[in-house]
Short mmCIF file of C-alpha atoms in Angstrom, two decimals:
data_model
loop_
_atom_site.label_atom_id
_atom_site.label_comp_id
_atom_site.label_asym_id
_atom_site.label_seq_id
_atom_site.Cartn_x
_atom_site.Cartn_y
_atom_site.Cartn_z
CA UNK A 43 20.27 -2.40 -4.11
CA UNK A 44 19.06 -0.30 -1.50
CA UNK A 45 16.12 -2.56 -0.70
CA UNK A 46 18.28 -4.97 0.65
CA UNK A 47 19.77 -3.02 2.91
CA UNK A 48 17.46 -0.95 4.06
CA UNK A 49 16.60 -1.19 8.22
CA UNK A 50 12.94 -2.31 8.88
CA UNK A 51 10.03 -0.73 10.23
CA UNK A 52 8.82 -2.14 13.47
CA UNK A 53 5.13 -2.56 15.26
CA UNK A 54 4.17 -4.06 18.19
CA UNK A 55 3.42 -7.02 16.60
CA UNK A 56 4.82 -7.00 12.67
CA UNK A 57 8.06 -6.03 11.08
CA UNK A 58 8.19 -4.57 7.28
CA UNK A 59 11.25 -5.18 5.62
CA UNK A 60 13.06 -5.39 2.45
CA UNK A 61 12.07 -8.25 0.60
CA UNK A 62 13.80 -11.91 -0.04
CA UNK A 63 13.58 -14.33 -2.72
CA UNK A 64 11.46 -16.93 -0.54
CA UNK A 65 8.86 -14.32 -0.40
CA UNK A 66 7.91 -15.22 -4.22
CA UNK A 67 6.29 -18.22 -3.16
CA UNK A 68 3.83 -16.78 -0.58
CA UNK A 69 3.54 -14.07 -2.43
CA UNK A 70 2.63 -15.19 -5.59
CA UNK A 71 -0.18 -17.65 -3.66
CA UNK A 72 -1.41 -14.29 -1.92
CA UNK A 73 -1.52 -12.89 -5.70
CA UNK A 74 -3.41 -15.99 -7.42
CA UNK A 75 -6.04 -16.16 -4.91
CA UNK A 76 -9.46 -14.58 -6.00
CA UNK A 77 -10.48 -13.68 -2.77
CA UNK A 78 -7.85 -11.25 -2.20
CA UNK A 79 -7.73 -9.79 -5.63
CA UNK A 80 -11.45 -9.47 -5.74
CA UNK A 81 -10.50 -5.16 -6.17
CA UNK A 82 -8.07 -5.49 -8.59
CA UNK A 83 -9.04 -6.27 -12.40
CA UNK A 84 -7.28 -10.37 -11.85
CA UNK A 85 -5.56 -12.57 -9.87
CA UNK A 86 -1.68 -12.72 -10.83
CA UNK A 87 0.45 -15.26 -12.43
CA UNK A 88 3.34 -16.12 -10.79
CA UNK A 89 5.44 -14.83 -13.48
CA UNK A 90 3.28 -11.58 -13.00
CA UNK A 91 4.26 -11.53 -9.21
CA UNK A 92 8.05 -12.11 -9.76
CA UNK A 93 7.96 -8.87 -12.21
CA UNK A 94 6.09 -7.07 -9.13
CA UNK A 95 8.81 -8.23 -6.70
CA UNK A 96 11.27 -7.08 -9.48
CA UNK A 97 9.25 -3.73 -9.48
CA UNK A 98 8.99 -3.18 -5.86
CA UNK A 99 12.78 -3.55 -5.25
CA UNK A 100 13.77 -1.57 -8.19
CA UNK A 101 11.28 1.57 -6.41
CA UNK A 102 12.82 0.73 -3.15
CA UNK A 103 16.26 1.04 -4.81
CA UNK A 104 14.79 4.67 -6.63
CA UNK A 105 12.71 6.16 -3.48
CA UNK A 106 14.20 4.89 -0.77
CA UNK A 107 10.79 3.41 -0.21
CA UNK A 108 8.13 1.59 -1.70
CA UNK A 109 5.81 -1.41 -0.82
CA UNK A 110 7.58 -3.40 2.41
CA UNK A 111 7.30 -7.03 2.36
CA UNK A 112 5.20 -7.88 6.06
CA UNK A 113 6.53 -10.68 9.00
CA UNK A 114 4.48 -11.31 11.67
CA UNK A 115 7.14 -12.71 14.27
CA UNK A 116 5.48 -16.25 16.07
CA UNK A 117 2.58 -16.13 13.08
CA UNK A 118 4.17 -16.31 9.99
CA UNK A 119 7.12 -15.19 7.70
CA UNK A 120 5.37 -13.11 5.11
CA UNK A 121 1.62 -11.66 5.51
CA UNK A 122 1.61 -10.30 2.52
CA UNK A 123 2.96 -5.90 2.22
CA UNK A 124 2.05 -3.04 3.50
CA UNK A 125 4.04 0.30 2.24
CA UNK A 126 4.33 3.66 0.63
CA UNK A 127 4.44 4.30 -3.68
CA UNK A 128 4.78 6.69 -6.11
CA UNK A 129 1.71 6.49 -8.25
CA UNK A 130 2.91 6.91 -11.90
CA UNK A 131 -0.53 7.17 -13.25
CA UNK A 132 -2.47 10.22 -14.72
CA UNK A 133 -5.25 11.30 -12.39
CA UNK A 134 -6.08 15.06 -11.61
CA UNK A 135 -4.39 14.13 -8.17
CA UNK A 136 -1.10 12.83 -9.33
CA UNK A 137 -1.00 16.32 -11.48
CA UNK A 138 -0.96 18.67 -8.62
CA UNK A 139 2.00 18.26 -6.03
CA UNK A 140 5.17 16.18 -6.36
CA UNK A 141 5.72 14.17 -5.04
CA UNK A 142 2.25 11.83 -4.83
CA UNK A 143 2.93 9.30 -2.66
CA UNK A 144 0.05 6.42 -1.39
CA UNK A 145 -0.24 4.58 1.54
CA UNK A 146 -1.24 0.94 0.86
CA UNK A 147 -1.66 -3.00 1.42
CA UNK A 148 -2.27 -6.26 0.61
CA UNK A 149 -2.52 -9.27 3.36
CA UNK A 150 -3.05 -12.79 3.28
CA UNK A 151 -6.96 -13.43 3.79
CA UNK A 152 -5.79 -15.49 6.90
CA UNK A 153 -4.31 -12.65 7.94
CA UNK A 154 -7.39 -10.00 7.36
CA UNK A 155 -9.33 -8.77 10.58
CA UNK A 156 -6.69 -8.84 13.07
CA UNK A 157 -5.60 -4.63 12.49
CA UNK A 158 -2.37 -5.97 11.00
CA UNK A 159 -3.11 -3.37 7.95
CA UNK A 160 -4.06 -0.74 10.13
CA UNK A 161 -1.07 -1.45 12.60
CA UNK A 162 1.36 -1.26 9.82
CA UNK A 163 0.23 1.39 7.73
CA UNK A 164 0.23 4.03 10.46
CA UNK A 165 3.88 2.93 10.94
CA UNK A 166 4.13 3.99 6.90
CA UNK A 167 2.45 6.89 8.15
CA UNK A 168 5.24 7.94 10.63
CA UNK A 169 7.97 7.11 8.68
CA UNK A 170 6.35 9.21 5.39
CA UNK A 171 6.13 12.14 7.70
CA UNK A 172 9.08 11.99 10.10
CA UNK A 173 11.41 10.34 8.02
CA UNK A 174 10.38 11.39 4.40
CA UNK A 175 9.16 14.62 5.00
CA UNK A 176 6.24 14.04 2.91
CA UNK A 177 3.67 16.99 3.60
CA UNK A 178 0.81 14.45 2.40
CA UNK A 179 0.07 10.95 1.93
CA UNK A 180 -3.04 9.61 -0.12
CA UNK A 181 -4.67 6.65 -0.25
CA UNK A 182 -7.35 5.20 -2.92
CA UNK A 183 -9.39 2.12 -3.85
CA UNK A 184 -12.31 0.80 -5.59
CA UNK A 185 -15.84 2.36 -4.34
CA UNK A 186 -16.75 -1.48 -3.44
CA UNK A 187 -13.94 -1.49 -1.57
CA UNK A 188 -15.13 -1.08 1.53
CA UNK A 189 -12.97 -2.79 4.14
CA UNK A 190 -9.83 -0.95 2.63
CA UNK A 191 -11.64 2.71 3.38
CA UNK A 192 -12.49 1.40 6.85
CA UNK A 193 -8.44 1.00 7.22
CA UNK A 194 -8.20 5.03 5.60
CA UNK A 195 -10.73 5.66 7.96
CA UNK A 196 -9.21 4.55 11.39
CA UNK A 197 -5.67 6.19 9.98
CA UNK A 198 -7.25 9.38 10.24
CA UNK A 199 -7.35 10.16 6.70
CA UNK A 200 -10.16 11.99 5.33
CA UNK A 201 -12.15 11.16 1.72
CA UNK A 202 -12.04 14.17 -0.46
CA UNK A 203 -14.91 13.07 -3.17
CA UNK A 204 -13.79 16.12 -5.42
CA UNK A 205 -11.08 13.64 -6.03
CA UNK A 206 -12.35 10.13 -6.59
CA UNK A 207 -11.38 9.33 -9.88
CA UNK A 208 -11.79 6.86 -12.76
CA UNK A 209 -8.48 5.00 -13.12
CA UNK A 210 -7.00 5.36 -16.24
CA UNK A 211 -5.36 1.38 -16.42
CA UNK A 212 -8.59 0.75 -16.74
CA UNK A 213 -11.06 0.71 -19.53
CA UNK A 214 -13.98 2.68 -19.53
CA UNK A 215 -17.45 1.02 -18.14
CA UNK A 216 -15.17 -1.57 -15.86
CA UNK A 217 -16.44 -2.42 -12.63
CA UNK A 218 -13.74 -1.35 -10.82
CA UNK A 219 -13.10 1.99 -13.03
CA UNK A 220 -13.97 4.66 -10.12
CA UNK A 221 -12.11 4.86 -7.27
CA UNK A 222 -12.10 7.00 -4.09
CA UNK A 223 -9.62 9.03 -2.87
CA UNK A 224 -8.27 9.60 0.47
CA UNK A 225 -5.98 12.58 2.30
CA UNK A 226 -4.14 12.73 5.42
CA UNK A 227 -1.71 16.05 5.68
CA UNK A 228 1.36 16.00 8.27
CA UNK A 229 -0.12 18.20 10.79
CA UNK A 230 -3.47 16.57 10.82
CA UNK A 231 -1.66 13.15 11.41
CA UNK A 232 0.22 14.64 14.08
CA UNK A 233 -2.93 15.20 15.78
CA UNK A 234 -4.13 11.80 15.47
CA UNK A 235 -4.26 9.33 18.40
#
């Protein structure tokens, strides 16, 4: 697969790489706990998480990209992942330019207020624009979730409220139905700090 071959993407202080097998375990304890899933509809089985891994891979394998599994070297093997992904949904945004592609994460709550998401994804960042050529990356959430748009925030990406949406995996009248929607284009991240 390409996934396992593929060369990592490199911070100051994390590296995002393909993923292993040992990452199931962390990952799957990252997945079950409430805290972290508290924007997402339910904590994961770990059955559930090993047919994510099997996902991720397979859209590494496809793209050339997807969600990288995150090391922080002297702190701890896997953090959780931070990455890029074709959404596959139907939402007015998905409909207009091909392809979509979102930044995104998901860290360890040990791991949460240290800029580790923020350090990572605007590596995602570079490597959608330089490498990928991508012309735009999104990036969306729950409206509770506030900490995540702080993250779209401090990338430089803007919130275009003419397309927050109501997911469609969801049913209607869920708490976490409507979601927000944020855009950064190439030459407005090449202005960024």
């Amino acid at each position: 697969m390409q996934s396992e071959t593929f060369a990592p993407l490199k911070t100051e202080r994390l590296i995002l790489r393909p993923w292993r097998d040992a990452d199931v375990e962390p990952f799957a304890a990252l997945n079950a706990d409430p805290v972290v899933m508290e924007h997402f509809p339910a904590p994961q089985t770990r059955a559930e998480t090993e047919a994510v891994m099997m996902r991720i891979r397979e859209e590494m394998a496809k793209h050339g990209f997807s969600w990288f599994a995150v090391e922080a070297p002297g702190v701890a093997r896997f953090i959780g992942f931070i990455g890029l992904w074709a959404p596959n949904f139907d939402a007015p945004f998905t409909s207009i330019q091909d392809p979509i592609v979102e930044v995104g994460w998901r860290l360890a709550k040990e791991f949460w207020g240290k800029g580790y998401a923020t350090e990572g994804a605007r590596e995602c960042l570079r490597f959608g624009f330089e490498d990928l050529d991508l012309k735009e990356i999104v990036s969306f959430t729950t409206t509770t979730n506030t900490p995540s748009q702080k993250v779209m925030q401090r990338l430089g990406m803007t919130h275009d409220p003419a397309g927050d949406f109501d997911h469609p995996a969801l049913p209607k009248g869920h708490r976490l139905e409507r979601h927000v929607l944020y855009r950064l284009r190439r030459e407005d991240w090449s202005k960024t700090p």
